[in-house]
PDB file of C-alpha atoms and ligand atoms in Angstrom:
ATOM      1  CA  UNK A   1      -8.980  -1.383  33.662  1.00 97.00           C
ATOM      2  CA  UNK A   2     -10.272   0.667  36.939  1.00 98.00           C
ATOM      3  CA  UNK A   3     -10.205  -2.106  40.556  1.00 98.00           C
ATOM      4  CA  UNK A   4     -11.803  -0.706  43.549  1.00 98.00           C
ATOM      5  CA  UNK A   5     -10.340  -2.494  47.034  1.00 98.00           C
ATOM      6  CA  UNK A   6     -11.378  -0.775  50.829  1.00 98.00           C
ATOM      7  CA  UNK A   7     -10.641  -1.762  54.613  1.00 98.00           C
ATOM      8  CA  UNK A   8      -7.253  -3.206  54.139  1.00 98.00           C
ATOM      9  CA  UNK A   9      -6.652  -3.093  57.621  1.00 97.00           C
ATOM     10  CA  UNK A  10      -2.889  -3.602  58.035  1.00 97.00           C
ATOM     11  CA  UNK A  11      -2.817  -6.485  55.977  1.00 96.00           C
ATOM     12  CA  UNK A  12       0.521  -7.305  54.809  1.00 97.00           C
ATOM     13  CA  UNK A  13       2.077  -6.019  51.181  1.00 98.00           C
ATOM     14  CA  UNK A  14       3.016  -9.674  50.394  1.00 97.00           C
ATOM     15  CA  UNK A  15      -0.555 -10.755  51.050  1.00 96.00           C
ATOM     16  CA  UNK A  16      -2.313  -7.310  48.936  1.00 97.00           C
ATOM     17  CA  UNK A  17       0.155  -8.095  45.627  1.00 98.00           C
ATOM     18  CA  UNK A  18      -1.190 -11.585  45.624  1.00 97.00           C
ATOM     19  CA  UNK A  19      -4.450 -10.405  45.528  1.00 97.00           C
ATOM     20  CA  UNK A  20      -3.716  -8.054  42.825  1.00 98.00           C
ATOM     21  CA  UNK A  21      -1.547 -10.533  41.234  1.00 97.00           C
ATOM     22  CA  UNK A  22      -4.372 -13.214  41.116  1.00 96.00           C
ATOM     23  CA  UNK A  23      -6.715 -10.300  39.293  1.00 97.00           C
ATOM     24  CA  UNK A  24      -4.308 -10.014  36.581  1.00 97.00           C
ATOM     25  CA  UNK A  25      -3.409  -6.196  37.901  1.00 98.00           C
ATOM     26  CA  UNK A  26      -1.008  -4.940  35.523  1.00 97.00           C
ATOM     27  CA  UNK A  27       0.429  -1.968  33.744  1.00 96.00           C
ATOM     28  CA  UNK A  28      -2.151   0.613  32.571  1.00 97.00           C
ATOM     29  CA  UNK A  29      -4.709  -0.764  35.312  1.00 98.00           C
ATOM     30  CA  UNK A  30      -5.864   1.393  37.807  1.00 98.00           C
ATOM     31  CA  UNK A  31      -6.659   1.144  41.571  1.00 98.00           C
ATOM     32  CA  UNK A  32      -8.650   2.847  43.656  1.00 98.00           C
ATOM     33  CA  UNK A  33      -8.755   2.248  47.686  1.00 98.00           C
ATOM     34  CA  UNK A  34     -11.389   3.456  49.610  1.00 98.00           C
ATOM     35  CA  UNK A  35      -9.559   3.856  52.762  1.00 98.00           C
ATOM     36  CA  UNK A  36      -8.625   2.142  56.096  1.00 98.00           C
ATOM     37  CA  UNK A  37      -5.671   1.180  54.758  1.00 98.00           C
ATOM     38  CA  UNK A  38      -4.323   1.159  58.491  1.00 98.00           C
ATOM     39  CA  UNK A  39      -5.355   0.290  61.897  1.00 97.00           C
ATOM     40  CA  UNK A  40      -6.360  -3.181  63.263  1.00 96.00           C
ATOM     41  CA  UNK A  41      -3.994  -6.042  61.379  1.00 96.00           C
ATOM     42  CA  UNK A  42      -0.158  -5.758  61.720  1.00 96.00           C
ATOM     43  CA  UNK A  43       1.008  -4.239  58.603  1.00 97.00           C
ATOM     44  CA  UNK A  44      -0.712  -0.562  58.454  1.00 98.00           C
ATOM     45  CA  UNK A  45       2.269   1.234  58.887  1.00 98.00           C
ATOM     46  CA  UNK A  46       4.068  -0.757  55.951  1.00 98.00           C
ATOM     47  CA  UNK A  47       1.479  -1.097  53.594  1.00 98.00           C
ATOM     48  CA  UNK A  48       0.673   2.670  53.457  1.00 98.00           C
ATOM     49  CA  UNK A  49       3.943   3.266  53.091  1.00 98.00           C
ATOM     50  CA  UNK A  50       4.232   0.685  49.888  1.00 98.00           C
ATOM     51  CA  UNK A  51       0.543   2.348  48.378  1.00 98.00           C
ATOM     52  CA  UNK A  52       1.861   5.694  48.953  1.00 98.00           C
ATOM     53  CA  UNK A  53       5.107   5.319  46.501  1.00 97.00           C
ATOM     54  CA  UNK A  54       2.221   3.790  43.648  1.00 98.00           C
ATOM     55  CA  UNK A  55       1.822   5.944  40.682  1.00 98.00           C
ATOM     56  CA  UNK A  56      -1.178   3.927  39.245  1.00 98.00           C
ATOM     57  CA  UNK A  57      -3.345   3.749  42.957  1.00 98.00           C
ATOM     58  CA  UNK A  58      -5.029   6.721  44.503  1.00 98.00           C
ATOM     59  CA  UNK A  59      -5.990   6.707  47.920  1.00 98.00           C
ATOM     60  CA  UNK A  60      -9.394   8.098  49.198  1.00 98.00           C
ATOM     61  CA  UNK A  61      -9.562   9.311  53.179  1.00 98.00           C
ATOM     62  CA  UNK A  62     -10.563   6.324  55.971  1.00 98.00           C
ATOM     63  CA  UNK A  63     -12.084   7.348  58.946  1.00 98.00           C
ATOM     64  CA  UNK A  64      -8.690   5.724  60.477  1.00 98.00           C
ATOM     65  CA  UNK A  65      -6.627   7.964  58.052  1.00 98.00           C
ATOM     66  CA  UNK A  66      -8.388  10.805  59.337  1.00 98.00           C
ATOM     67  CA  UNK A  67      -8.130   9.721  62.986  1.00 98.00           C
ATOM     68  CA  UNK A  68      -4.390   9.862  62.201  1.00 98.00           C
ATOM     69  CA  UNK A  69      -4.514  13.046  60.743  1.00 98.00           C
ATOM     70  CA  UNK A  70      -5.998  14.058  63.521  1.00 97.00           C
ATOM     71  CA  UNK A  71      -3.542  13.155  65.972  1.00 95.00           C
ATOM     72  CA  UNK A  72      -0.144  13.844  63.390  1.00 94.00           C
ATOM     73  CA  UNK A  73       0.620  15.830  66.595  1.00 91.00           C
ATOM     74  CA  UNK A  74       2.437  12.574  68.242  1.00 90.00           C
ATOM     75  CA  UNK A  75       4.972  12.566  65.682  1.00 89.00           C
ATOM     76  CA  UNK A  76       6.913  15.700  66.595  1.00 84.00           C
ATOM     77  CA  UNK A  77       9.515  15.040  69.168  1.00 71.00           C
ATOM     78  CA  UNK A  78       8.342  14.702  73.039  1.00 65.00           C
ATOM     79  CA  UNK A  79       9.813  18.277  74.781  1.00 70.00           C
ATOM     80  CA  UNK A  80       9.219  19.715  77.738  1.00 69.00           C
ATOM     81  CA  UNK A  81       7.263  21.886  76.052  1.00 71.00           C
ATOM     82  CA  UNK A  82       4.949  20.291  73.551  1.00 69.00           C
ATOM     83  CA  UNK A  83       4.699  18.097  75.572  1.00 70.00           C
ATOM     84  CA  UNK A  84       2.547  20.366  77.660  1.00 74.00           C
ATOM     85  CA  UNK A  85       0.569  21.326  74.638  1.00 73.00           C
ATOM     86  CA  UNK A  86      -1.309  17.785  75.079  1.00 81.00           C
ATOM     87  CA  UNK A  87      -4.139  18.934  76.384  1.00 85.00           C
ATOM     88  CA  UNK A  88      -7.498  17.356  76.870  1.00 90.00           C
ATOM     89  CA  UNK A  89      -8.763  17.543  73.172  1.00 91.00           C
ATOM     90  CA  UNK A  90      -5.637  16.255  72.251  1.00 91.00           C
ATOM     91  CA  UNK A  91      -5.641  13.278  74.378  1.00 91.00           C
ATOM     92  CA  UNK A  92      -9.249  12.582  73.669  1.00 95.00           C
ATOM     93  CA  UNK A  93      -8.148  12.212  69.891  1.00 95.00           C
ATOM     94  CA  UNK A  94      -5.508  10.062  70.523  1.00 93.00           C
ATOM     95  CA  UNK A  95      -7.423   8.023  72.794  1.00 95.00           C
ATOM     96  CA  UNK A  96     -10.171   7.740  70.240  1.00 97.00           C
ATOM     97  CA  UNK A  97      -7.680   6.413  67.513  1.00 97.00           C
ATOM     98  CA  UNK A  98      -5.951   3.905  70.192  1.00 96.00           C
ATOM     99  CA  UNK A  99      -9.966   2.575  70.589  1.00 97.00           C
ATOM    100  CA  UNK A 100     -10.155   1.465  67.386  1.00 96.00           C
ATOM    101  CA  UNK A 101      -7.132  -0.172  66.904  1.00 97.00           C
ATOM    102  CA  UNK A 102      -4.096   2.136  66.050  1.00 97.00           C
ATOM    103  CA  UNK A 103      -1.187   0.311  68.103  1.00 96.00           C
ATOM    104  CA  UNK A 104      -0.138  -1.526  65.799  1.00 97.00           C
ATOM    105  CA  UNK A 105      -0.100   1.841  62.829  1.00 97.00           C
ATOM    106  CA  UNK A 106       1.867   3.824  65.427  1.00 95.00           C
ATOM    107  CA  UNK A 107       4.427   1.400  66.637  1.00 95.00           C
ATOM    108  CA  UNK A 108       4.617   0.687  62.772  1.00 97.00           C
ATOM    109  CA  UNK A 109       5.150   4.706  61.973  1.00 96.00           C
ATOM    110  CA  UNK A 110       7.465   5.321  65.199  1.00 93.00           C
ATOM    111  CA  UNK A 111       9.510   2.578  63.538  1.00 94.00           C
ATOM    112  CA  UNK A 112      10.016   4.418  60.150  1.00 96.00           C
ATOM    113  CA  UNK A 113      10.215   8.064  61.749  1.00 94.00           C
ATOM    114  CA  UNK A 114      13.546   6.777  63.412  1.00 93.00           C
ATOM    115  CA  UNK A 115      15.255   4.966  60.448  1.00 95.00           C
ATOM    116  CA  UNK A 116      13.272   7.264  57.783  1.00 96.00           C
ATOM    117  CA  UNK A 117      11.946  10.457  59.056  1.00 94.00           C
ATOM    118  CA  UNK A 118      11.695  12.121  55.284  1.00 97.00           C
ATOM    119  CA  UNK A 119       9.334   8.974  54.470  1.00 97.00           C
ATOM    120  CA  UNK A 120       7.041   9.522  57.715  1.00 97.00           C
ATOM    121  CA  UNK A 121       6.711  13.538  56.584  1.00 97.00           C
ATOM    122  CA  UNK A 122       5.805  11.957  52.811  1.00 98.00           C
ATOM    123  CA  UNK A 123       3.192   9.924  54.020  1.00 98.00           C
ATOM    124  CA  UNK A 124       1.656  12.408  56.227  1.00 98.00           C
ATOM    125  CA  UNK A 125       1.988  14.619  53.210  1.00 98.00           C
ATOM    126  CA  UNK A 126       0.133  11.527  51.112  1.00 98.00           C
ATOM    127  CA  UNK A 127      -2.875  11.262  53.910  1.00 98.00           C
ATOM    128  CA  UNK A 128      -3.127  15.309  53.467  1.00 98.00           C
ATOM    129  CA  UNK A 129      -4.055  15.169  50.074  1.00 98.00           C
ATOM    130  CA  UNK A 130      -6.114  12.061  49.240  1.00 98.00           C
ATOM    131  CA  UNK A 131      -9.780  13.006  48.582  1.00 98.00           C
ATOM    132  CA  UNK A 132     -12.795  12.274  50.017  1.00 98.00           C
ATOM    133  CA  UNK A 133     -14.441  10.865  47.451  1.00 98.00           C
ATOM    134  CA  UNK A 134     -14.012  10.304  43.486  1.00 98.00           C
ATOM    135  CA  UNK A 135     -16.029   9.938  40.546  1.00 98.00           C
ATOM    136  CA  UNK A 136     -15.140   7.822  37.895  1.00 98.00           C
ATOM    137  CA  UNK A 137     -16.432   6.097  34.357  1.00 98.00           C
ATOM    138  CA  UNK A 138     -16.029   2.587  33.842  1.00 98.00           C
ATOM    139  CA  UNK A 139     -17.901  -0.097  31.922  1.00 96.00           C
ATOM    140  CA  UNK A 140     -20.191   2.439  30.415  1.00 97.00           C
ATOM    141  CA  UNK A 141     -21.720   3.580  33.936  1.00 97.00           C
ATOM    142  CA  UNK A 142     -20.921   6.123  36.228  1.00 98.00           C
ATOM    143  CA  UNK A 143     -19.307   5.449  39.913  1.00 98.00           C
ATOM    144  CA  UNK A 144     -18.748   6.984  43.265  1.00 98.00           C
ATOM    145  CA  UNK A 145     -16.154   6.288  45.315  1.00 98.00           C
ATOM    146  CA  UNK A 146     -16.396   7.079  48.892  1.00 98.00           C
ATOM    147  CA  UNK A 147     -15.619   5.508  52.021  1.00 98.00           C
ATOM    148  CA  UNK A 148     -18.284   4.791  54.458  1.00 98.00           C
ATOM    149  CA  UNK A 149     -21.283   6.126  52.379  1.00 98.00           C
ATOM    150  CA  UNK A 150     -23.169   9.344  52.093  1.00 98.00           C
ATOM    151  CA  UNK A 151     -25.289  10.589  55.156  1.00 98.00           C
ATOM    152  CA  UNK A 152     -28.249  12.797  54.850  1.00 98.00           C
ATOM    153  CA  UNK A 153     -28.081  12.382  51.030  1.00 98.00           C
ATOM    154  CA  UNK A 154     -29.931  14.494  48.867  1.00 97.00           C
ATOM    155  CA  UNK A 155     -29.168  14.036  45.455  1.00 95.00           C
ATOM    156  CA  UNK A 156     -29.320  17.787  44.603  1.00 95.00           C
ATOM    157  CA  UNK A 157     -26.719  18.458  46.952  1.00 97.00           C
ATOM    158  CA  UNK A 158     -23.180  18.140  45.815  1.00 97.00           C
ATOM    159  CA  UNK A 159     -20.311  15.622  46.924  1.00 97.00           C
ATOM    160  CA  UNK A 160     -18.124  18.783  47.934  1.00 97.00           C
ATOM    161  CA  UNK A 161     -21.136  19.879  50.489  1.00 98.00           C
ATOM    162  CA  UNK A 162     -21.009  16.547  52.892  1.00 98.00           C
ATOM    163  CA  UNK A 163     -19.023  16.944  55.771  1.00 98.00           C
ATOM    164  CA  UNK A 164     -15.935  14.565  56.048  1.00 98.00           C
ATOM    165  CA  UNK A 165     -18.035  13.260  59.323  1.00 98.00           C
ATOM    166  CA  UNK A 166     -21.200  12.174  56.360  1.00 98.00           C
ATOM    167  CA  UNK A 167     -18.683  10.564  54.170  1.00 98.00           C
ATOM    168  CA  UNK A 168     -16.347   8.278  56.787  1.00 98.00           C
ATOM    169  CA  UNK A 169     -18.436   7.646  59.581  1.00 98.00           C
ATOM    170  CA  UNK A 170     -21.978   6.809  58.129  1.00 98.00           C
ATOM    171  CA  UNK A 171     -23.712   3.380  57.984  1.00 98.00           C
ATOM    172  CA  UNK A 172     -25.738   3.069  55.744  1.00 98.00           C
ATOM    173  CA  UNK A 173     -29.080   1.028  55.837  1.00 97.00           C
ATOM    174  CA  UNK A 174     -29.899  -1.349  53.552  1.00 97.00           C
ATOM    175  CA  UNK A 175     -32.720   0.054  52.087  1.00 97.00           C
ATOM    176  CA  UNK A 176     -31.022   3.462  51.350  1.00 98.00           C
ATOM    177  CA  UNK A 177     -30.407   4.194  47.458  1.00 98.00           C
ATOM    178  CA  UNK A 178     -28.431   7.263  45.873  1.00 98.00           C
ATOM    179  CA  UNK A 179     -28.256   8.619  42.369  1.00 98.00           C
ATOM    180  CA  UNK A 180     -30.397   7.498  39.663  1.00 96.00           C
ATOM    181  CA  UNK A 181     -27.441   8.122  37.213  1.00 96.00           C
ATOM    182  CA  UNK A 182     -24.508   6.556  39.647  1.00 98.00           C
ATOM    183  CA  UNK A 183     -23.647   3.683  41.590  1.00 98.00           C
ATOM    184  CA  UNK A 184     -22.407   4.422  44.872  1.00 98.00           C
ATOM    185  CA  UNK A 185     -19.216   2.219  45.992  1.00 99.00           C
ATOM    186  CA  UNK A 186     -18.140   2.343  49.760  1.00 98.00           C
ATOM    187  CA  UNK A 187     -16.228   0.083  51.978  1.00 98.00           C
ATOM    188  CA  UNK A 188     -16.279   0.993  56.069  1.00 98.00           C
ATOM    189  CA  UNK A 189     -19.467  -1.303  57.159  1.00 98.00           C
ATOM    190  CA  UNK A 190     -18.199  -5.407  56.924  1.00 98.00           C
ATOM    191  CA  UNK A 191     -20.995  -6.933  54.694  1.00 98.00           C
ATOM    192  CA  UNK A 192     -22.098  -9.407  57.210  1.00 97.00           C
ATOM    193  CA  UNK A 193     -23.389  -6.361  58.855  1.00 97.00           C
ATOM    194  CA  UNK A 194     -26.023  -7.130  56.298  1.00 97.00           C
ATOM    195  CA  UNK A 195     -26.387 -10.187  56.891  1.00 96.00           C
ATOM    196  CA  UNK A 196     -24.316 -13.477  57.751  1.00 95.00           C
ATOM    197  CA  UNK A 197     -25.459 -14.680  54.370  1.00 96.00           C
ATOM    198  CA  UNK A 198     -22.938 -11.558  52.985  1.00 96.00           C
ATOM    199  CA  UNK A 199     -20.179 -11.903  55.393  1.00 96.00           C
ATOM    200  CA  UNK A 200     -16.430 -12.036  53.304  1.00 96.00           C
ATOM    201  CA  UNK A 201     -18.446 -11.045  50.109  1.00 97.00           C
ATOM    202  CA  UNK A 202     -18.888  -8.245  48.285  1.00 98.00           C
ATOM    203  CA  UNK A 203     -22.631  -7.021  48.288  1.00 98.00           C
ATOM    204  CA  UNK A 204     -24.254  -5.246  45.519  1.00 98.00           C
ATOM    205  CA  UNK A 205     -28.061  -3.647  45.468  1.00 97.00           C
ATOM    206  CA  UNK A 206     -29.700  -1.805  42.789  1.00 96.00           C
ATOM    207  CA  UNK A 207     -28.015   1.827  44.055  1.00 98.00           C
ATOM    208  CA  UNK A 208     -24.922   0.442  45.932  1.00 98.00           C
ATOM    209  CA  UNK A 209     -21.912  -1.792  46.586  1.00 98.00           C
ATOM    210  CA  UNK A 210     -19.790  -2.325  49.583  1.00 98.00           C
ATOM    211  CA  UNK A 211     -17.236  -3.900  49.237  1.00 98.00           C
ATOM    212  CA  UNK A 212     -15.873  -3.877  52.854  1.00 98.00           C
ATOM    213  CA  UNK A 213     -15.112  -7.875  53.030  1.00 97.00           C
ATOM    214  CA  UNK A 214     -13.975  -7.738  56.838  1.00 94.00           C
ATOM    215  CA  UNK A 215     -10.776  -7.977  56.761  1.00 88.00           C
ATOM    216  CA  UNK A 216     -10.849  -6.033  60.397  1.00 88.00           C
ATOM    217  CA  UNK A 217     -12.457  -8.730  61.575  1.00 87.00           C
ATOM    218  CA  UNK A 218     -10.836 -11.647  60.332  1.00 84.00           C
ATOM    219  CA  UNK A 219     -11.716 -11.643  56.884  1.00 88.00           C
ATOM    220  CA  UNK A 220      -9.723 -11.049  53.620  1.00 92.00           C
ATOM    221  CA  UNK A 221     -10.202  -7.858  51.476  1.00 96.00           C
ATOM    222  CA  UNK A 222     -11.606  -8.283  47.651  1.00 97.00           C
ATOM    223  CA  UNK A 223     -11.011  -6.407  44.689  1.00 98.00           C
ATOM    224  CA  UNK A 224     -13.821  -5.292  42.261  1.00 98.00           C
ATOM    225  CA  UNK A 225     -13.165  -5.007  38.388  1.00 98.00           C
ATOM    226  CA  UNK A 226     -15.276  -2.026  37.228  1.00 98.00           C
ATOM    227  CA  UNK A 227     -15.422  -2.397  33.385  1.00 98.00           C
ATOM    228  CA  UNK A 228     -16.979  -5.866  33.849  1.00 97.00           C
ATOM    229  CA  UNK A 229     -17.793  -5.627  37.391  1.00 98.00           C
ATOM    230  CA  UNK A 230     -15.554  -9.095  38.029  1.00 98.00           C
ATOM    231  CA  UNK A 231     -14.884  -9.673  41.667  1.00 98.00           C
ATOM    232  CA  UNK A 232     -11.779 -11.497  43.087  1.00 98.00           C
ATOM    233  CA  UNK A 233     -10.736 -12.943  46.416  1.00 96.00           C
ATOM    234  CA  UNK A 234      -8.069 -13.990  47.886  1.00 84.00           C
TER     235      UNK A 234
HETATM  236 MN1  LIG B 301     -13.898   2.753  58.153  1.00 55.12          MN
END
């Protein structure tokens, strides 16, 4: 069976097998997380490390897995001379990731760069190639997967066409809908952002589901079945 799970925030790998462990995920399942796997909570570094060596979960790009991206620059070795090549855009980056919560990820990374520097390049190699967004059948209806949401949708426009920007950093409103022929599944936005009536569960409308439960904030994540759209908490 196909889980979707988003906005684990650093949580710890003991804690996320539980989860999956209470939803009966087994051999032949299939996960899908919609990023932020990092950032915020403790355990970033860690847990992306542990998701990254899973043959039966894909990873699709955060907006904090792209902020790291972004700055991948920090993990060469200080020299006199790159160390010059920090330069204003550079530091703007890396202040930008530090804003929304990255200590934790990067003392977490540093950490397995010095014992394990052949893991750190495999996980930067991981972040590289996980997608923006995925398509898959489950149930007998049709989903996308995608992190935040899709800005300045038009449904004649393909998923390839949206800039990474429309597909991690969006919020989208409540009243927004998507394909007639697909429900769109995000995480990035906490529920309760909805509404405190949603806050820690998952919310579904007639076009979407986000199933960001706030675990940046507090919360626990959830996982959501998709062949009998089951939902589990921790
Ligand atoms: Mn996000």
């Amino acid at each position: 069976m196909i889980y979707v799970t988003s906005d684990l925030h650093g949580c710890s790998v003991a804690d996320f097998r539980e989860l999956l462990d209470s939803a009966g995920f087994s051999d032949g399942d299939f996960l899908f997380i919609l990023g932020d796997v990092i950032d915020r909570g403790e355990h970033g570094a860690d847990l992306l490390r542990w998701i990254s060596q899973q043959p039966d979960m894909q990873l699709i790009l955060g907006n904090h897995e792209a902020m790291l991206l972004a700055c991948d620059f920090i993990f060469d070795d200080i020299t006199d001379e790159n160390l010059s090549r920090l330069d204003s855009k550079k530091l703007n980056l890396l202040s930008t990731w530090l804003y929304n919560g990255a200590q934790p990820t990067l003392a977490g990374l540093r950490r397995i760069k010095n014992t394990d520097p052949d893991i750190l390049e495999g996980m930067l190699d991981y972040l590289n190639d996980a997608p923006l967004f995925e398509t898959v059948e489950a149930g007998g209806r049709r989903f996308v997967l995608v992190h935040a949401g899709i800005e300045n949708f038009d449904p004649k426009r393909p998923l390839d066409d949206y800039t990474p920007d429309e597909l991690l950093w969006t919020r989208p409103d409540i009243t927004d809908r998507y394909y007639d022929n697909a429900t769109v599944i995000f995480g990035h936005t906490p529920t309760q952002y909805y509404g405190d009536a949603h806050r820690g569960k998952i919310l579904t409308t007639d076009s979407w589901i986000c199933i960001d439960t706030g675990a940046a904030g507090g919360g626990s994540p959830a996982l959501l079945r998709l062949d009998d759209m089951k939902e589990f908490y921790r």
